[in-house]
PDB file of N, CA and C in Angstrom:
ATOM      1  N   MET A   1      39.782  19.508  10.597  1.00 82.00           N
ATOM      2  CA  MET A   1      39.028  19.462   9.406  1.00 82.00           C
ATOM      3  C   MET A   1      37.721  18.661   9.584  1.00 82.00           C
ATOM      4  N   PHE A   2      37.830  17.569  10.348  1.00 86.00           N
ATOM      5  CA  PHE A   2      36.623  16.791  10.599  1.00 86.00           C
ATOM      6  C   PHE A   2      35.575  17.580  11.382  1.00 86.00           C
ATOM      7  N   ILE A   3      36.063  18.378  12.338  1.00 93.00           N
ATOM      8  CA  ILE A   3      35.120  19.205  13.133  1.00 93.00           C
ATOM      9  C   ILE A   3      34.403  20.224  12.238  1.00 93.00           C
ATOM     10  N   VAL A   4      35.166  20.852  11.307  1.00 93.00           N
ATOM     11  CA  VAL A   4      34.580  21.839  10.454  1.00 93.00           C
ATOM     12  C   VAL A   4      33.537  21.147   9.582  1.00 93.00           C
ATOM     13  N   LEU A   5      33.839  20.048   8.989  1.00 93.00           N
ATOM     14  CA  LEU A   5      32.893  19.340   8.141  1.00 93.00           C
ATOM     15  C   LEU A   5      31.663  18.866   8.907  1.00 93.00           C
ATOM     16  N   GLY A   6      31.882  18.410  10.179  1.00 93.00           N
ATOM     17  CA  GLY A   6      30.803  17.964  11.031  1.00 93.00           C
ATOM     18  C   GLY A   6      29.856  19.117  11.352  1.00 93.00           C
ATOM     19  N   ILE A   7      30.434  20.271  11.704  1.00 96.00           N
ATOM     20  CA  ILE A   7      29.597  21.448  12.012  1.00 96.00           C
ATOM     21  C   ILE A   7      28.820  21.900  10.790  1.00 96.00           C
ATOM     22  N   LEU A   8      29.446  21.832   9.576  1.00 96.00           N
ATOM     23  CA  LEU A   8      28.815  22.232   8.374  1.00 96.00           C
ATOM     24  C   LEU A   8      27.663  21.288   8.057  1.00 96.00           C
ATOM     25  N   THR A   9      27.845  20.008   8.240  1.00 96.00           N
ATOM     26  CA  THR A   9      26.806  18.994   8.028  1.00 96.00           C
ATOM     27  C   THR A   9      25.614  19.209   8.971  1.00 96.00           C
ATOM     28  N   ILE A  10      25.912  19.471  10.239  1.00 97.00           N
ATOM     29  CA  ILE A  10      24.833  19.727  11.219  1.00 97.00           C
ATOM     30  C   ILE A  10      24.078  20.996  10.877  1.00 97.00           C
ATOM     31  N   LEU A  11      24.770  21.992  10.480  1.00 97.00           N
ATOM     32  CA  LEU A  11      24.197  23.289  10.070  1.00 97.00           C
ATOM     33  C   LEU A  11      23.222  23.115   8.870  1.00 97.00           C
ATOM     34  N   ILE A  12      23.696  22.400   7.865  1.00 97.00           N
ATOM     35  CA  ILE A  12      22.848  22.148   6.698  1.00 97.00           C
ATOM     36  C   ILE A  12      21.642  21.285   7.058  1.00 97.00           C
ATOM     37  N   GLY A  13      21.824  20.346   7.912  1.00 96.00           N
ATOM     38  CA  GLY A  13      20.683  19.539   8.370  1.00 96.00           C
ATOM     39  C   GLY A  13      19.619  20.350   9.116  1.00 96.00           C
ATOM     40  N   VAL A  14      20.028  21.181   9.992  1.00 96.00           N
ATOM     41  CA  VAL A  14      19.138  22.027  10.764  1.00 96.00           C
ATOM     42  C   VAL A  14      18.435  23.007   9.852  1.00 96.00           C
ATOM     43  N   LEU A  15      19.146  23.618   8.919  1.00 95.00           N
ATOM     44  CA  LEU A  15      18.514  24.548   7.971  1.00 95.00           C
ATOM     45  C   LEU A  15      17.529  23.790   7.075  1.00 95.00           C
ATOM     46  N   THR A  16      17.839  22.577   6.696  1.00 93.00           N
ATOM     47  CA  THR A  16      16.887  21.816   5.868  1.00 93.00           C
ATOM     48  C   THR A  16      15.610  21.511   6.624  1.00 93.00           C
ATOM     49  N   ILE A  17      15.754  21.149   7.930  1.00 91.00           N
ATOM     50  CA  ILE A  17      14.541  20.868   8.754  1.00 91.00           C
ATOM     51  C   ILE A  17      13.677  22.125   8.881  1.00 91.00           C
ATOM     52  N   ILE A  18      14.320  23.265   9.085  1.00 89.00           N
ATOM     53  CA  ILE A  18      13.628  24.521   9.254  1.00 89.00           C
ATOM     54  C   ILE A  18      13.009  25.020   7.980  1.00 89.00           C
ATOM     55  N   LEU A  19      13.709  24.999   6.906  1.00 88.00           N
ATOM     56  CA  LEU A  19      13.239  25.645   5.650  1.00 88.00           C
ATOM     57  C   LEU A  19      12.458  24.744   4.722  1.00 88.00           C
ATOM     58  N   MET A  20      12.610  23.434   4.797  1.00 88.00           N
ATOM     59  CA  MET A  20      11.925  22.527   3.859  1.00 88.00           C
ATOM     60  C   MET A  20      10.476  22.387   4.271  1.00 88.00           C
ATOM     61  N   PRO A  21       9.559  22.643   3.345  1.00 86.00           N
ATOM     62  CA  PRO A  21       8.091  22.495   3.682  1.00 86.00           C
ATOM     63  C   PRO A  21       7.695  21.011   3.778  1.00 86.00           C
ATOM     64  N   ASP A  22       6.638  20.769   4.576  1.00 80.00           N
ATOM     65  CA  ASP A  22       6.120  19.417   4.801  1.00 80.00           C
ATOM     66  C   ASP A  22       5.422  18.891   3.545  1.00 80.00           C
ATOM     67  N   ASN A  23       4.780  19.771   2.812  1.00 79.00           N
ATOM     68  CA  ASN A  23       4.050  19.351   1.574  1.00 79.00           C
ATOM     69  C   ASN A  23       3.946  20.569   0.623  1.00 79.00           C
ATOM     70  N   GLN A  24       3.312  20.329  -0.502  1.00 80.00           N
ATOM     71  CA  GLN A  24       3.283  21.362  -1.524  1.00 80.00           C
ATOM     72  C   GLN A  24       2.485  22.597  -1.075  1.00 80.00           C
ATOM     73  N   MET A  25       1.453  22.380  -0.237  1.00 81.00           N
ATOM     74  CA  MET A  25       0.603  23.477   0.143  1.00 81.00           C
ATOM     75  C   MET A  25       1.309  24.424   1.107  1.00 81.00           C
ATOM     76  N   SER A  26       2.304  23.953   1.873  1.00 81.00           N
ATOM     77  CA  SER A  26       2.963  24.850   2.826  1.00 81.00           C
ATOM     78  C   SER A  26       4.262  25.480   2.263  1.00 81.00           C
ATOM     79  N   ALA A  27       4.550  25.268   0.937  1.00 85.00           N
ATOM     80  CA  ALA A  27       5.698  25.854   0.312  1.00 85.00           C
ATOM     81  C   ALA A  27       5.413  27.374   0.061  1.00 85.00           C
ATOM     82  N   LYS A  28       6.227  28.195   0.730  1.00 86.00           N
ATOM     83  CA  LYS A  28       5.948  29.644   0.647  1.00 86.00           C
ATOM     84  C   LYS A  28       6.372  30.250  -0.701  1.00 86.00           C
ATOM     85  N   TRP A  29       7.339  29.615  -1.351  1.00 86.00           N
ATOM     86  CA  TRP A  29       7.855  30.176  -2.591  1.00 86.00           C
ATOM     87  C   TRP A  29       7.107  29.782  -3.864  1.00 86.00           C
ATOM     88  N   LEU A  30       6.093  28.900  -3.679  1.00 87.00           N
ATOM     89  CA  LEU A  30       5.270  28.529  -4.835  1.00 87.00           C
ATOM     90  C   LEU A  30       3.992  29.376  -4.908  1.00 87.00           C
ATOM     91  N   SER A  31       3.607  29.745  -6.129  1.00 91.00           N
ATOM     92  CA  SER A  31       2.360  30.490  -6.269  1.00 91.00           C
ATOM     93  C   SER A  31       1.187  29.499  -6.171  1.00 91.00           C
ATOM     94  N   ASP A  32      -0.035  29.998  -6.113  1.00 91.00           N
ATOM     95  CA  ASP A  32      -1.205  29.084  -6.035  1.00 91.00           C
ATOM     96  C   ASP A  32      -1.303  28.173  -7.279  1.00 91.00           C
ATOM     97  N   ALA A  33      -0.976  28.761  -8.425  1.00 92.00           N
ATOM     98  CA  ALA A  33      -0.998  27.964  -9.702  1.00 92.00           C
ATOM     99  C   ALA A  33       0.075  26.830  -9.606  1.00 92.00           C
ATOM    100  N   GLU A  34       1.257  27.176  -9.125  1.00 91.00           N
ATOM    101  CA  GLU A  34       2.322  26.155  -9.049  1.00 91.00           C
ATOM    102  C   GLU A  34       1.979  25.071  -8.022  1.00 91.00           C
ATOM    103  N   LYS A  35       1.361  25.472  -6.924  1.00 87.00           N
ATOM    104  CA  LYS A  35       0.923  24.482  -5.955  1.00 87.00           C
ATOM    105  C   LYS A  35      -0.053  23.547  -6.470  1.00 87.00           C
ATOM    106  N   ALA A  36      -1.048  24.058  -7.271  1.00 87.00           N
ATOM    107  CA  ALA A  36      -2.078  23.190  -7.883  1.00 87.00           C
ATOM    108  C   ALA A  36      -1.386  22.248  -8.895  1.00 87.00           C
ATOM    109  N   ALA A  37      -0.446  22.773  -9.653  1.00 88.00           N
ATOM    110  CA  ALA A  37       0.239  21.904 -10.650  1.00 88.00           C
ATOM    111  C   ALA A  37       1.009  20.850  -9.973  1.00 88.00           C
ATOM    112  N   ALA A  38       1.675  21.143  -8.858  1.00 84.00           N
ATOM    113  CA  ALA A  38       2.472  20.164  -8.089  1.00 84.00           C
ATOM    114  C   ALA A  38       1.563  19.079  -7.560  1.00 84.00           C
ATOM    115  N   ILE A  39       0.351  19.484  -7.052  1.00 83.00           N
ATOM    116  CA  ILE A  39      -0.556  18.486  -6.479  1.00 83.00           C
ATOM    117  C   ILE A  39      -1.133  17.645  -7.583  1.00 83.00           C
ATOM    118  N   GLN A  40      -1.389  18.199  -8.719  1.00 84.00           N
ATOM    119  CA  GLN A  40      -1.875  17.345  -9.827  1.00 84.00           C
ATOM    120  C   GLN A  40      -0.784  16.381 -10.321  1.00 84.00           C
ATOM    121  N   HIS A  41       0.435  16.787 -10.256  1.00 83.00           N
ATOM    122  CA  HIS A  41       1.564  15.909 -10.647  1.00 83.00           C
ATOM    123  C   HIS A  41       1.661  14.739  -9.688  1.00 83.00           C
ATOM    124  N   VAL A  42       1.484  15.005  -8.427  1.00 80.00           N
ATOM    125  CA  VAL A  42       1.543  13.943  -7.404  1.00 80.00           C
ATOM    126  C   VAL A  42       0.304  13.045  -7.515  1.00 80.00           C
ATOM    127  N   ALA A  43      -0.791  13.651  -7.819  1.00 80.00           N
ATOM    128  CA  ALA A  43      -2.053  12.907  -7.954  1.00 80.00           C
ATOM    129  C   ALA A  43      -2.007  11.829  -9.001  1.00 80.00           C
ATOM    130  N   ALA A  44      -1.142  11.992 -10.054  1.00 78.00           N
ATOM    131  CA  ALA A  44      -1.023  10.996 -11.062  1.00 78.00           C
ATOM    132  C   ALA A  44      -0.379   9.735 -10.500  1.00 78.00           C
ATOM    133  N   ASN A  45       0.422   9.849  -9.449  1.00 73.00           N
ATOM    134  CA  ASN A  45       1.071   8.693  -8.825  1.00 73.00           C
ATOM    135  C   ASN A  45       0.174   7.968  -7.794  1.00 73.00           C
ATOM    136  N   GLN A  46      -0.921   8.645  -7.464  1.00 71.00           N
ATOM    137  CA  GLN A  46      -1.896   8.134  -6.456  1.00 71.00           C
ATOM    138  C   GLN A  46      -1.247   7.796  -5.135  1.00 71.00           C
ATOM    139  N   THR A  47      -0.287   8.665  -4.723  1.00 69.00           N
ATOM    140  CA  THR A  47       0.398   8.493  -3.445  1.00 69.00           C
ATOM    141  C   THR A  47      -0.141   9.463  -2.364  1.00 69.00           C
ATOM    142  N   GLY A  48      -0.840  10.502  -2.755  1.00 66.00           N
ATOM    143  CA  GLY A  48      -1.429  11.442  -1.805  1.00 66.00           C
ATOM    144  C   GLY A  48      -0.360  12.504  -1.405  1.00 66.00           C
ATOM    145  N   ILE A  49      -0.839  13.452  -0.650  1.00 66.00           N
ATOM    146  CA  ILE A  49      -0.004  14.580  -0.208  1.00 66.00           C
ATOM    147  C   ILE A  49       0.570  14.280   1.188  1.00 66.00           C
ATOM    148  N   GLN A  50      -0.286  13.977   2.069  1.00 69.00           N
ATOM    149  CA  GLN A  50       0.150  13.752   3.459  1.00 69.00           C
ATOM    150  C   GLN A  50      -0.775  12.713   4.129  1.00 69.00           C
ATOM    151  N   ASN A  51      -0.174  11.766   4.842  1.00 72.00           N
ATOM    152  CA  ASN A  51      -0.939  10.762   5.499  1.00 72.00           C
ATOM    153  C   ASN A  51      -0.354  10.579   6.900  1.00 72.00           C
ATOM    154  N   MET A  52      -1.120  10.757   7.946  1.00 77.00           N
ATOM    155  CA  MET A  52      -0.645  10.711   9.330  1.00 77.00           C
ATOM    156  C   MET A  52      -1.099   9.412   9.979  1.00 77.00           C
ATOM    157  N   HIS A  53      -1.730   8.474   9.257  1.00 84.00           N
ATOM    158  CA  HIS A  53      -2.255   7.261   9.832  1.00 84.00           C
ATOM    159  C   HIS A  53      -1.374   6.073   9.384  1.00 84.00           C
ATOM    160  N   PHE A  54      -1.044   5.194  10.392  1.00 87.00           N
ATOM    161  CA  PHE A  54      -0.257   3.999  10.091  1.00 87.00           C
ATOM    162  C   PHE A  54      -1.250   2.919   9.613  1.00 87.00           C
ATOM    163  N   LYS A  55      -0.876   2.213   8.542  1.00 88.00           N
ATOM    164  CA  LYS A  55      -1.673   1.089   8.064  1.00 88.00           C
ATOM    165  C   LYS A  55      -0.759  -0.090   7.931  1.00 88.00           C
ATOM    166  N   TRP A  56      -1.235  -1.243   8.426  1.00 93.00           N
ATOM    167  CA  TRP A  56      -0.390  -2.458   8.326  1.00 93.00           C
ATOM    168  C   TRP A  56      -0.205  -2.896   6.890  1.00 93.00           C
ATOM    169  N   SER A  57      -1.132  -2.530   6.021  1.00 90.00           N
ATOM    170  CA  SER A  57      -0.995  -2.896   4.611  1.00 90.00           C
ATOM    171  C   SER A  57       0.258  -2.165   4.005  1.00 90.00           C
ATOM    172  N   HIS A  58       0.577  -0.978   4.494  1.00 86.00           N
ATOM    173  CA  HIS A  58       1.743  -0.291   3.991  1.00 86.00           C
ATOM    174  C   HIS A  58       3.034  -0.963   4.405  1.00 86.00           C
ATOM    175  N   LEU A  59       3.033  -1.496   5.656  1.00 90.00           N
ATOM    176  CA  LEU A  59       4.194  -2.246   6.111  1.00 90.00           C
ATOM    177  C   LEU A  59       4.395  -3.558   5.312  1.00 90.00           C
ATOM    178  N   LYS A  60       3.279  -4.211   5.038  1.00 94.00           N
ATOM    179  CA  LYS A  60       3.316  -5.448   4.176  1.00 94.00           C
ATOM    180  C   LYS A  60       3.858  -5.092   2.806  1.00 94.00           C
ATOM    181  N   GLU A  61       3.394  -3.983   2.219  1.00 91.00           N
ATOM    182  CA  GLU A  61       3.878  -3.600   0.906  1.00 91.00           C
ATOM    183  C   GLU A  61       5.377  -3.316   0.921  1.00 91.00           C
ATOM    184  N   LEU A  62       5.856  -2.658   2.014  1.00 90.00           N
ATOM    185  CA  LEU A  62       7.259  -2.398   2.154  1.00 90.00           C
ATOM    186  C   LEU A  62       8.089  -3.685   2.215  1.00 90.00           C
ATOM    187  N   ALA A  63       7.589  -4.667   2.986  1.00 93.00           N
ATOM    188  CA  ALA A  63       8.298  -5.913   3.218  1.00 93.00           C
ATOM    189  C   ALA A  63       8.447  -6.679   1.936  1.00 93.00           C
ATOM    190  N   PHE A  64       7.498  -6.603   1.023  1.00 94.00           N
ATOM    191  CA  PHE A  64       7.556  -7.393  -0.218  1.00 94.00           C
ATOM    192  C   PHE A  64       7.976  -6.558  -1.470  1.00 94.00           C
ATOM    193  N   ASP A  65       8.477  -5.360  -1.231  1.00 93.00           N
ATOM    194  CA  ASP A  65       8.904  -4.538  -2.378  1.00 93.00           C
ATOM    195  C   ASP A  65      10.323  -4.891  -2.773  1.00 93.00           C
ATOM    196  N   VAL A  66      10.483  -5.229  -4.006  1.00 95.00           N
ATOM    197  CA  VAL A  66      11.806  -5.677  -4.531  1.00 95.00           C
ATOM    198  C   VAL A  66      12.818  -4.523  -4.500  1.00 95.00           C
ATOM    199  N   GLN A  67      12.351  -3.313  -4.853  1.00 95.00           N
ATOM    200  CA  GLN A  67      13.287  -2.153  -4.831  1.00 95.00           C
ATOM    201  C   GLN A  67      13.835  -1.884  -3.480  1.00 95.00           C
ATOM    202  N   VAL A  68      13.051  -2.061  -2.442  1.00 94.00           N
ATOM    203  CA  VAL A  68      13.517  -1.868  -1.073  1.00 94.00           C
ATOM    204  C   VAL A  68      14.601  -2.847  -0.763  1.00 94.00           C
ATOM    205  N   TRP A  69      14.385  -4.100  -1.107  1.00 96.00           N
ATOM    206  CA  TRP A  69      15.385  -5.170  -0.811  1.00 96.00           C
ATOM    207  C   TRP A  69      16.636  -4.950  -1.608  1.00 96.00           C
ATOM    208  N   LEU A  70      16.567  -4.496  -2.837  1.00 97.00           N
ATOM    209  CA  LEU A  70      17.741  -4.208  -3.653  1.00 97.00           C
ATOM    210  C   LEU A  70      18.502  -3.059  -3.025  1.00 97.00           C
ATOM    211  N   LEU A  71      17.839  -2.059  -2.551  1.00 96.00           N
ATOM    212  CA  LEU A  71      18.476  -0.952  -1.889  1.00 96.00           C
ATOM    213  C   LEU A  71      19.190  -1.426  -0.565  1.00 96.00           C
ATOM    214  N   VAL A  72      18.556  -2.271   0.175  1.00 96.00           N
ATOM    215  CA  VAL A  72      19.189  -2.803   1.380  1.00 96.00           C
ATOM    216  C   VAL A  72      20.434  -3.590   1.046  1.00 96.00           C
ATOM    217  N   VAL A  73      20.392  -4.432   0.017  1.00 96.00           N
ATOM    218  CA  VAL A  73      21.539  -5.216  -0.404  1.00 96.00           C
ATOM    219  C   VAL A  73      22.652  -4.291  -0.882  1.00 96.00           C
ATOM    220  N   LEU A  74      22.306  -3.283  -1.665  1.00 96.00           N
ATOM    221  CA  LEU A  74      23.353  -2.352  -2.156  1.00 96.00           C
ATOM    222  C   LEU A  74      24.027  -1.602  -1.014  1.00 96.00           C
ATOM    223  N   ILE A  75      23.258  -1.048  -0.059  1.00 95.00           N
ATOM    224  CA  ILE A  75      23.849  -0.354   1.054  1.00 95.00           C
ATOM    225  C   ILE A  75      24.672  -1.294   1.941  1.00 95.00           C
ATOM    226  N   SER A  76      24.210  -2.531   2.088  1.00 94.00           N
ATOM    227  CA  SER A  76      24.966  -3.492   2.902  1.00 94.00           C
ATOM    228  C   SER A  76      26.309  -3.773   2.268  1.00 94.00           C
ATOM    229  N   LEU A  77      26.316  -3.971   0.930  1.00 93.00           N
ATOM    230  CA  LEU A  77      27.576  -4.225   0.234  1.00 93.00           C
ATOM    231  C   LEU A  77      28.500  -3.063   0.287  1.00 93.00           C
ATOM    232  N   VAL A  78      28.008  -1.844   0.210  1.00 93.00           N
ATOM    233  CA  VAL A  78      28.859  -0.638   0.292  1.00 93.00           C
ATOM    234  C   VAL A  78      29.432  -0.532   1.705  1.00 93.00           C
ATOM    235  N   CYS A  79      28.644  -0.776   2.711  1.00 90.00           N
ATOM    236  CA  CYS A  79      29.100  -0.739   4.106  1.00 90.00           C
ATOM    237  C   CYS A  79      30.134  -1.822   4.370  1.00 90.00           C
ATOM    238  N   LEU A  80      29.896  -3.003   3.862  1.00 90.00           N
ATOM    239  CA  LEU A  80      30.848  -4.129   3.997  1.00 90.00           C
ATOM    240  C   LEU A  80      32.155  -3.762   3.340  1.00 90.00           C
ATOM    241  N   ASN A  81      32.118  -3.167   2.158  1.00 88.00           N
ATOM    242  CA  ASN A  81      33.346  -2.802   1.440  1.00 88.00           C
ATOM    243  C   ASN A  81      34.110  -1.705   2.258  1.00 88.00           C
ATOM    244  N   ILE A  82      33.444  -0.775   2.810  1.00 85.00           N
ATOM    245  CA  ILE A  82      34.094   0.242   3.613  1.00 85.00           C
ATOM    246  C   ILE A  82      34.706  -0.392   4.886  1.00 85.00           C
ATOM    247  N   LEU A  83      33.922  -1.306   5.498  1.00 82.00           N
ATOM    248  CA  LEU A  83      34.460  -1.978   6.715  1.00 82.00           C
ATOM    249  C   LEU A  83      35.737  -2.810   6.393  1.00 82.00           C
ATOM    250  N   ILE A  84      35.709  -3.542   5.352  1.00 84.00           N
ATOM    251  CA  ILE A  84      36.830  -4.416   5.032  1.00 84.00           C
ATOM    252  C   ILE A  84      38.077  -3.578   4.634  1.00 84.00           C
ATOM    253  N   SER A  85      37.827  -2.556   3.841  1.00 81.00           N
ATOM    254  CA  SER A  85      38.998  -1.758   3.386  1.00 81.00           C
ATOM    255  C   SER A  85      39.606  -0.946   4.539  1.00 81.00           C
ATOM    256  N   SER A  86      38.764  -0.431   5.442  1.00 79.00           N
ATOM    257  CA  SER A  86      39.243   0.361   6.522  1.00 79.00           C
ATOM    258  C   SER A  86      39.987  -0.566   7.567  1.00 79.00           C
ATOM    259  N   GLN A  87      39.483  -1.777   7.772  1.00 78.00           N
ATOM    260  CA  GLN A  87      40.180  -2.678   8.685  1.00 78.00           C
ATOM    261  C   GLN A  87      41.587  -3.010   8.187  1.00 78.00           C
ATOM    262  N   ALA A  88      41.765  -3.212   6.911  1.00 75.00           N
ATOM    263  CA  ALA A  88      43.060  -3.554   6.359  1.00 75.00           C
ATOM    264  C   ALA A  88      44.034  -2.427   6.626  1.00 75.00           C
ATOM    265  N   VAL A  89      43.617  -1.181   6.437  1.00 75.00           N
ATOM    266  CA  VAL A  89      44.496  -0.062   6.726  1.00 75.00           C
ATOM    267  C   VAL A  89      44.737   0.126   8.263  1.00 75.00           C
ATOM    268  N   PHE A  90      43.690  -0.107   9.033  1.00 77.00           N
ATOM    269  CA  PHE A  90      43.795   0.100  10.474  1.00 77.00           C
ATOM    270  C   PHE A  90      44.774  -0.959  11.031  1.00 77.00           C
ATOM    271  N   TYR A  91      44.594  -2.205  10.669  1.00 76.00           N
ATOM    272  CA  TYR A  91      45.436  -3.268  11.200  1.00 76.00           C
ATOM    273  C   TYR A  91      46.891  -3.084  10.805  1.00 76.00           C
ATOM    274  N   ARG A  92      47.098  -2.653   9.603  1.00 74.00           N
ATOM    275  CA  ARG A  92      48.450  -2.419   9.108  1.00 74.00           C
ATOM    276  C   ARG A  92      49.106  -1.293   9.982  1.00 74.00           C
ATOM    277  N   CYS A  93      48.431  -0.252  10.222  1.00 76.00           N
ATOM    278  CA  CYS A  93      48.936   0.858  11.053  1.00 76.00           C
ATOM    279  C   CYS A  93      49.247   0.323  12.462  1.00 76.00           C
ATOM    280  N   CYS A  94      48.356  -0.515  13.045  1.00 75.00           N
ATOM    281  CA  CYS A  94      48.592  -1.042  14.360  1.00 75.00           C
ATOM    282  C   CYS A  94      49.823  -1.908  14.414  1.00 75.00           C
ATOM    283  N   LEU A  95      49.977  -2.758  13.395  1.00 73.00           N
ATOM    284  CA  LEU A  95      51.166  -3.626  13.342  1.00 73.00           C
ATOM    285  C   LEU A  95      52.420  -2.825  13.181  1.00 73.00           C
ATOM    286  N   LEU A  96      52.423  -1.832  12.362  1.00 73.00           N
ATOM    287  CA  LEU A  96      53.638  -1.010  12.158  1.00 73.00           C
ATOM    288  C   LEU A  96      53.924  -0.212  13.428  1.00 73.00           C
ATOM    289  N   GLU A  97      52.916   0.236  14.139  1.00 76.00           N
ATOM    290  CA  GLU A  97      53.150   1.029  15.363  1.00 76.00           C
ATOM    291  C   GLU A  97      53.739   0.183  16.465  1.00 76.00           C
ATOM    292  N   CYS A  98      53.347  -1.112  16.487  1.00 77.00           N
ATOM    293  CA  CYS A  98      53.848  -2.025  17.490  1.00 77.00           C
ATOM    294  C   CYS A  98      55.190  -2.631  17.098  1.00 77.00           C
ATOM    295  N   ARG A  99      55.718  -2.227  15.990  1.00 71.00           N
ATOM    296  CA  ARG A  99      57.045  -2.679  15.466  1.00 71.00           C
ATOM    297  C   ARG A  99      57.040  -4.151  15.115  1.00 71.00           C
ATOM    298  N   PHE A 100      55.930  -4.689  14.734  1.00 65.00           N
ATOM    299  CA  PHE A 100      55.930  -6.044  14.229  1.00 65.00           C
ATOM    300  C   PHE A 100      56.414  -6.052  12.822  1.00 65.00           C
ATOM    301  N   GLN A 101      57.067  -7.138  12.424  1.00 65.00           N
ATOM    302  CA  GLN A 101      57.621  -7.322  11.104  1.00 65.00           C
ATOM    303  C   GLN A 101      57.075  -8.632  10.558  1.00 65.00           C
ATOM    304  N   SER A 102      57.121  -8.746   9.274  1.00 65.00           N
ATOM    305  CA  SER A 102      56.698  -9.972   8.631  1.00 65.00           C
ATOM    306  C   SER A 102      57.633 -11.080   8.988  1.00 65.00           C
ATOM    307  N   ALA A 103      57.103 -12.306   9.001  1.00 65.00           N
ATOM    308  CA  ALA A 103      57.846 -13.477   9.393  1.00 65.00           C
ATOM    309  C   ALA A 103      58.926 -13.760   8.369  1.00 65.00           C
ATOM    310  N   PRO A 104      60.101 -14.167   8.861  1.00 67.00           N
ATOM    311  CA  PRO A 104      61.154 -14.458   7.915  1.00 67.00           C
ATOM    312  C   PRO A 104      60.754 -15.661   7.008  1.00 67.00           C
ATOM    313  N   GLY A 105      61.050 -15.512   5.786  1.00 57.00           N
ATOM    314  CA  GLY A 105      60.621 -16.693   4.949  1.00 57.00           C
ATOM    315  C   GLY A 105      61.533 -16.935   3.920  1.00 57.00           C
TER     316      GLY A 105
END
């Protein structure tokens, strides 16, 4: 089952890379009017369509962005929860497999 789900995930990822356009102008399924509307919608955010140049000011903005740090904390807590809960199950299986029993008390 894991192999089937892994292959499905890889297939969806490859299809996404192939079919997903890089920006609004290269989207084949949008008409010219829809492309213009999408660009105007993005222009309101003042983020631009595509930027291929690295700027240190962007990295500084990323480092001081509160939303980024909240996302990092949230993902870390979720991963920590998965790690702790999986270790409890794994260690229990190992102890049962080795025929260990609880101490007499």
